[in-house]
Amino acid sequence: MYYPDPDYGIYMIKASDPAADWSDPVLVFPGKGIIDPCPLWDTDGKVWLVHAYAGSRAGIKSVIAIAPMNEAGTKVTGPDHIVYDGHVDDPTIEGPKIYKRNGYYYIFAPAGGVSTGWQLVLRSKNLMGPYERKVVMDQGKSTVNGPHQGAWVTTQTGEDWFLHFQDKEAYGRVLHLQPMHWIHDWPVIGVDKDGDGKGTPVLSYKKPNVGKTYPITTPAESDEFNQRTLGLQWQWEANSSGRWLMTGENGCLRLYAHHTPDAKTLWDIPNILAQKFPADSFEVTTKLRLTPNEKNGAQHAGLVVLGLDYASLSIVNQGDGYVLQQGICKAADRGGVEKNTVITKLKVPEVWLRVDVHNPGPNRASCTFYYSLDGNKYQAVTGNFIPTPGKWTGAKIGLYATAEKGSNDEGYADFDFFRVTALNASETK
């Protein structure tokens, strides 16, 4: 597996090796701003690496280059050469994938920008060009903007398909699968209704024929927290620590109220356990109980929708009891200040929290928070929150517990469950 570090170059790790160590990768191609690598083992036994450049690091972009490699594909053995310049017709061309078919070399690459671009294919009889260009898919009249990056795949039955993503703002980068076929040695991706060789993306289509039928499944979302390990849907905001949590104890997730000394807002907190938005519209409900440690000052535990702007609903311990508090922060990555509003006082530090994520328009999201003191009747928190993307990601929804001060021990919050349901599928609010 090849992956780029924009500051240092292209690295490789043998992902198929069970003993592969991500902490000790092989530096394949040193250089600042070298990104989006893809290898080609040619029919003559030679090996090549196609890549793009990140303008922010390399000082140049909108070009595609190819470099020779050793037979094992573990080291670039000579200088790279630019084989296509997209400055005029295909600005910000990047993400190349290289193939060989019917005597042609093909470079599939997106151009025009992540959310506004098109899918380009270059072809040549010679690896180093010159290359012909053709736009083989763009947004057209579909709602799938971009479409960006991607790769050609062939099923067990010989069908051709194309995988790519769409940037949907707060919903993140959503994966699409498009039909693909060949006309006169050019690929056509998506549906080409006017026959001009340029397709548009489809939102629904006949499933690929892979030789057998599989049951319909969706990625994991909800979690009853009955297991000793977290599901693959969860991710931390930073490299994780085993002291942040305890799982599977009495059917709860226990998050310890960790103190981060330099944190000004939740944007700076590493121990937020979150997952990506699972759909355009959905509802999340959780139940939590806070057990603070008086030595740690104010402790917060709750539910957060996290992006460059974020909103949270949490239990906070105060000197005279507990409150339910909403926090909202704009431009958190640029030093925005969190504004807090007390929603209600709590007799006990236990509450059910809910957020509904609505989809009022293409690539738009809106969130409404709720709380309940008995798990049956929910009260809306005034005002809707408009989520924003994070850094290179969509918004996330997650759980957290934090402390104002550090000590030799930490309080904690027990989350009984995290349930994702279709919007309006729950009982009366």
Coordinates of N, CA and C in Angstrom, one line a residue, residues 217-358:
T217 N -26.7 -5.2 3.5 CA -26.2 -4.8 4.8 C -25.8 -3.3 4.7
T218 N -25.7 -2.7 5.9 CA -25.2 -1.4 6.0 C -24.1 -1.3 7.0
P219 N -23.2 -0.4 7.0 CA -22.1 -0.3 8.0 C -22.7 -0.1 9.4
A220 N -21.9 -0.6 10.4 CA -22.4 -0.4 11.8 C -22.5 1.0 12.1
E221 N -23.6 1.3 12.9 CA -23.8 2.7 13.4 C -24.1 2.7 14.9
S222 N -25.3 2.1 15.3 CA -25.7 2.0 16.7 C -24.7 1.1 17.5
D223 N -24.7 1.4 18.8 CA -23.8 0.6 19.7 C -24.5 0.5 21.0
E224 N -24.7 -0.7 21.5 CA -25.3 -0.9 22.9 C -24.2 -1.0 23.9
F225 N -22.9 -0.9 23.5 CA -21.8 -0.9 24.4 C -21.7 -2.2 25.3
N226 N -22.1 -3.3 24.7 CA -22.0 -4.6 25.5 C -20.7 -5.3 25.2
Q227 N -19.9 -4.9 24.3 CA -18.7 -5.6 23.9 C -17.4 -5.0 24.6
R228 N -16.4 -5.7 24.7 CA -15.1 -5.2 25.3 C -14.3 -4.4 24.3
T229 N -14.7 -4.5 23.0 CA -14.0 -3.7 22.0 C -15.0 -2.8 21.3
L230 N -14.5 -1.6 20.9 CA -15.3 -0.7 20.1 C -15.5 -1.2 18.7
G231 N -16.6 -0.9 18.1 CA -16.9 -1.2 16.7 C -16.0 -0.4 15.7
L232 N -16.0 -0.8 14.5 CA -15.1 -0.1 13.5 C -15.7 1.3 13.1
Q233 N -17.0 1.6 13.5 CA -17.5 2.9 13.2 C -17.0 4.0 14.0
W234 N -16.3 3.7 15.1 CA -15.8 4.7 16.0 C -14.4 5.2 15.7
Q235 N -14.1 6.4 16.0 CA -12.8 7.0 15.8 C -12.5 8.1 16.8
W236 N -11.3 8.2 17.3 CA -10.9 9.2 18.2 C -10.5 10.4 17.5
E237 N -10.4 11.6 18.1 CA -10.0 12.8 17.4 C -8.5 12.9 17.4
A238 N -7.8 12.0 18.1 CA -6.3 12.0 18.1 C -5.9 10.6 18.4
N239 N -4.6 10.3 18.4 CA -4.1 9.0 18.7 C -4.6 8.6 20.1
S240 N -5.2 7.4 20.2 CA -6.0 7.0 21.4 C -5.1 6.6 22.5
S241 N -5.7 6.6 23.7 CA -5.1 6.1 24.9 C -6.1 5.1 25.6
G242 N -5.6 4.0 26.1 CA -6.4 3.1 26.8 C -7.0 3.6 28.1
R243 N -6.4 4.7 28.7 CA -6.9 5.3 29.9 C -8.1 6.2 29.7
W244 N -8.5 6.4 28.5 CA -9.7 7.2 28.2 C -11.0 6.6 28.4
L245 N -11.0 5.2 28.4 CA -12.3 4.6 28.4 C -12.3 3.2 29.0
M246 N -13.4 2.6 29.4 CA -13.6 1.2 29.7 C -14.9 0.8 29.0
T247 N -14.8 -0.3 28.3 CA -15.9 -0.8 27.5 C -16.5 -2.1 28.0
G248 N -17.8 -2.3 27.8 CA -18.5 -3.5 28.1 C -18.8 -3.7 29.5
E249 N -18.6 -2.7 30.4 CA -18.8 -2.9 31.8 C -20.3 -2.6 32.1
N250 N -21.1 -3.6 32.5 CA -22.5 -3.4 32.8 C -23.3 -2.8 31.7
G251 N -22.8 -3.2 30.5 CA -23.5 -2.7 29.3 C -23.4 -1.3 29.0
C252 N -22.3 -0.7 29.4 CA -22.1 0.8 29.3 C -20.7 1.0 28.7
L253 N -20.6 2.2 28.1 CA -19.3 2.8 27.7 C -18.9 3.8 28.8
R254 N -17.8 3.6 29.4 CA -17.4 4.5 30.4 C -16.3 5.4 29.8
L255 N -16.5 6.7 29.8 CA -15.5 7.7 29.3 C -15.0 8.4 30.5
Y256 N -13.7 8.4 30.7 CA -13.1 9.2 31.9 C -13.0 10.6 31.5
A257 N -13.3 11.5 32.5 CA -13.3 12.9 32.3 C -11.8 13.4 32.3
H258 N -11.2 13.3 31.1 CA -9.8 13.6 30.9 C -9.6 15.1 30.8
H259 N -8.5 15.6 31.5 CA -8.2 17.0 31.4 C -7.1 17.2 30.4
T260 N -7.3 18.1 29.4 CA -6.4 18.5 28.4 C -5.9 19.9 28.7
P261 N -4.7 20.1 29.2 CA -4.2 21.4 29.8 C -4.4 22.6 28.8
D262 N -4.0 22.4 27.6 CA -4.0 23.5 26.6 C -5.3 23.7 25.8
A263 N -6.3 22.9 26.1 CA -7.5 23.0 25.3 C -8.3 24.2 25.7
K264 N -8.7 24.9 24.6 CA -9.6 26.1 24.8 C -11.0 25.8 24.5
T265 N -11.2 24.8 23.6 CA -12.6 24.4 23.2 C -12.5 22.9 22.9
L266 N -13.7 22.3 22.6 CA -13.7 20.9 22.3 C -12.9 20.6 21.0
W267 N -12.7 21.6 20.2 CA -11.8 21.4 19.0 C -10.4 20.9 19.4
D268 N -10.0 21.2 20.6 CA -8.6 20.9 21.0 C -8.6 19.6 21.8
I269 N -9.8 19.0 22.0 CA -9.9 17.8 22.9 C -9.6 16.5 22.1
P270 N -8.6 15.7 22.5 CA -8.3 14.5 21.8 C -9.3 13.3 22.1
N271 N -9.9 13.3 23.3 CA -10.7 12.1 23.7 C -12.2 12.3 23.4
I272 N -12.5 12.7 22.2 CA -13.9 12.6 21.7 C -14.0 11.4 20.8
L273 N -15.0 10.6 21.2 CA -15.2 9.3 20.5 C -16.4 9.6 19.5
A274 N -16.1 9.5 18.2 CA -17.1 10.0 17.2 C -17.2 9.0 16.1
Q275 N -18.2 9.3 15.2 CA -18.3 8.6 14.0 C -18.9 9.5 12.9
K276 N -18.7 9.2 11.7 CA -19.1 10.0 10.6 C -20.7 10.0 10.5
F277 N -21.3 11.0 9.9 CA -22.7 11.0 9.6 C -23.0 9.8 8.8
P278 N -24.0 8.9 9.2 CA -24.3 7.7 8.4 C -25.3 7.9 7.3
A279 N -26.0 9.0 7.2 CA -27.0 9.2 6.2 C -27.3 10.7 6.1
D280 N -28.1 11.0 5.1 CA -28.5 12.4 4.9 C -29.4 12.9 6.1
S281 N -30.3 12.1 6.5 CA -31.3 12.4 7.6 C -31.2 11.2 8.6
F282 N -31.1 11.5 9.9 CA -31.1 10.4 10.9 C -31.3 11.0 12.3
E283 N -31.4 10.1 13.2 CA -31.5 10.6 14.6 C -30.6 9.7 15.5
V284 N -30.0 10.4 16.5 CA -29.1 9.7 17.4 C -29.6 10.0 18.8
T285 N -29.7 8.9 19.6 CA -30.2 9.0 21.0 C -29.1 8.3 21.9
T286 N -28.8 8.9 23.0 CA -27.9 8.3 24.0 C -28.4 8.6 25.4
K287 N -28.1 7.8 26.3 CA -28.3 8.0 27.8 C -27.0 8.0 28.5
L288 N -26.9 9.0 29.4 CA -25.6 9.1 30.1 C -25.8 9.5 31.6
R289 N -24.9 9.1 32.4 CA -24.9 9.5 33.8 C -23.4 9.9 34.1
L290 N -23.3 11.1 34.8 CA -22.0 11.7 35.1 C -21.7 11.4 36.6
T291 N -20.5 10.9 36.8 CA -20.0 10.7 38.2 C -18.7 11.5 38.3
P292 N -18.8 12.7 38.8 CA -17.6 13.6 38.8 C -16.7 13.3 40.0
N293 N -15.5 13.8 39.8 CA -14.5 13.8 40.9 C -14.3 15.3 41.3
E294 N -14.6 15.6 42.6 CA -14.6 17.0 43.1 C -13.3 17.6 42.9
K295 N -12.2 16.9 42.8 CA -10.9 17.5 42.7 C -10.6 18.0 41.3
N296 N -11.5 17.7 40.3 CA -11.2 18.0 38.9 C -12.1 19.2 38.4
G297 N -12.7 20.0 39.4 CA -13.5 21.1 39.0 C -14.7 20.7 38.1
A298 N -15.1 21.6 37.3 CA -16.2 21.4 36.4 C -15.9 20.2 35.4
Q299 N -16.8 19.3 35.3 CA -16.7 18.2 34.4 C -17.9 18.2 33.4
H300 N -17.6 18.0 32.2 CA -18.6 18.0 31.1 C -18.7 16.6 30.5
A301 N -19.9 16.1 30.2 CA -20.1 14.9 29.5 C -21.3 15.0 28.7
G302 N -21.2 14.6 27.4 CA -22.4 14.8 26.5 C -22.2 14.3 25.1
L303 N -23.1 14.9 24.3 CA -23.2 14.6 22.9 C -22.8 15.8 22.1
V304 N -21.9 15.6 21.0 CA -21.4 16.7 20.2 C -21.6 16.4 18.7
V305 N -21.9 17.4 18.0 CA -21.8 17.4 16.5 C -20.6 18.3 16.2
L306 N -19.5 17.7 15.7 CA -18.2 18.3 15.6 C -17.8 18.6 14.2
G307 N -17.4 19.8 14.0 CA -16.8 20.3 12.7 C -16.0 21.5 13.0
L308 N -15.7 22.3 12.0 CA -15.1 23.6 12.2 C -15.9 24.5 13.1
D309 N -17.3 24.4 12.9 CA -18.2 24.8 13.9 C -18.7 23.6 14.7
Y310 N -19.1 23.7 15.9 CA -19.6 22.6 16.6 C -20.7 23.0 17.6
A311 N -21.5 22.0 18.0 CA -22.5 22.2 19.0 C -22.6 21.0 19.9
S312 N -22.8 21.2 21.2 CA -22.8 20.1 22.1 C -24.0 20.3 23.1
L313 N -24.4 19.2 23.8 CA -25.3 19.2 24.8 C -24.8 18.3 25.9
S314 N -24.6 18.8 27.1 CA -23.8 18.1 28.1 C -24.3 18.3 29.5
I315 N -24.0 17.3 30.4 CA -24.2 17.5 31.8 C -22.9 18.2 32.4
V316 N -23.1 19.2 33.3 CA -22.0 19.8 33.9 C -22.2 19.9 35.4
N317 N -21.3 19.5 36.2 CA -21.4 19.6 37.6 C -21.0 21.0 38.1
Q318 N -21.8 21.6 38.9 CA -21.5 22.9 39.5 C -21.4 22.8 41.0
G319 N -21.0 23.8 41.7 CA -20.9 23.8 43.1 C -22.1 23.4 43.8
D320 N -23.3 23.8 43.3 CA -24.5 23.6 44.0 C -25.4 22.5 43.3
G321 N -24.8 21.8 42.3 CA -25.6 20.7 41.7 C -25.2 20.5 40.2
Y322 N -26.1 20.2 39.4 CA -25.9 19.8 38.0 C -26.8 20.6 37.1
V323 N -26.3 20.9 35.9 CA -27.1 21.6 34.9 C -26.9 20.9 33.6
L324 N -27.9 21.0 32.7 CA -27.7 20.6 31.3 C -27.4 21.9 30.5
Q325 N -26.3 21.8 29.7 CA -25.7 23.0 29.1 C -25.5 22.7 27.6
Q326 N -25.9 23.8 26.8 CA -25.6 23.7 25.4 C -24.3 24.6 25.1
G327 N -23.4 24.1 24.3 CA -22.3 24.8 23.9 C -22.2 24.9 22.4
I328 N -22.0 26.1 21.9 CA -21.8 26.3 20.4 C -20.6 27.1 20.2
C329 N -19.8 26.7 19.2 CA -18.6 27.4 18.9 C -18.5 27.5 17.3
K330 N -18.2 28.7 16.9 CA -18.0 29.0 15.5 C -16.5 29.2 15.2
A331 N -16.1 28.7 14.0 CA -14.7 28.8 13.6 C -13.8 28.3 14.7
A332 N -14.0 27.1 15.2 CA -13.2 26.6 16.3 C -11.8 26.4 16.0
D333 N -11.5 26.1 14.7 CA -10.1 25.9 14.3 C -9.3 27.2 14.2
R334 N -10.0 28.3 14.2 CA -9.4 29.6 14.2 C -9.5 30.4 15.5
G335 N -9.7 29.7 16.6 CA -9.7 30.3 17.9 C -11.1 30.8 18.3
G336 N -12.2 30.4 17.7 CA -13.5 30.8 18.1 C -13.8 30.4 19.5
V337 N -14.6 31.2 20.2 CA -14.9 31.0 21.6 C -16.2 30.3 21.8
E338 N -16.2 29.2 22.6 CA -17.5 28.5 22.8 C -18.4 29.4 23.7
K339 N -19.7 29.5 23.2 CA -20.7 30.2 24.0 C -21.7 29.1 24.6
N340 N -21.8 29.3 25.9 CA -22.6 28.3 26.7 C -23.9 28.8 27.2
T341 N -24.9 28.0 27.1 CA -26.3 28.4 27.6 C -26.8 27.3 28.5
V342 N -27.2 27.6 29.7 CA -27.8 26.6 30.6 C -29.2 26.4 30.2
I343 N -29.5 25.1 29.9 CA -30.8 24.7 29.4 C -31.8 24.5 30.6
T344 N -31.3 23.7 31.6 CA -32.1 23.4 32.8 C -31.2 22.9 33.9
K345 N -31.7 23.0 35.1 CA -31.0 22.4 36.2 C -31.5 20.9 36.3
L346 N -30.6 20.1 36.8 CA -30.9 18.6 36.9 C -30.9 18.2 38.4
K347 N -31.9 17.4 38.8 CA -31.9 16.9 40.1 C -30.8 15.8 40.3
V348 N -30.7 15.0 39.3 CA -29.7 14.0 39.3 C -28.8 14.1 38.0
P349 N -27.6 13.6 38.0 CA -26.7 13.8 36.9 C -26.9 12.7 35.8
E350 N -28.2 12.6 35.4 CA -28.6 11.5 34.4 C -29.5 12.2 33.4
V351 N -29.3 11.9 32.2 CA -30.2 12.5 31.1 C -30.1 11.7 29.9
W352 N -31.2 11.7 29.1 CA -31.2 11.2 27.7 C -31.0 12.4 26.8
L353 N -30.1 12.2 25.8 CA -29.8 13.2 24.8 C -30.1 12.7 23.4
R354 N -30.5 13.6 22.6 CA -30.9 13.3 21.2 C -30.5 14.4 20.3
V355 N -30.2 14.1 19.1 CA -30.0 15.1 18.0 C -30.6 14.5 16.7
D356 N -31.4 15.3 16.1 CA -32.0 15.0 14.8 C -31.2 15.8 13.7
V357 N -30.7 15.0 12.7 CA -30.0 15.6 11.6 C -31.0 15.6 10.4
H358 N -31.3 16.8 9.9 CA -32.2 17.0 8.8 C -31.4 17.3 7.5

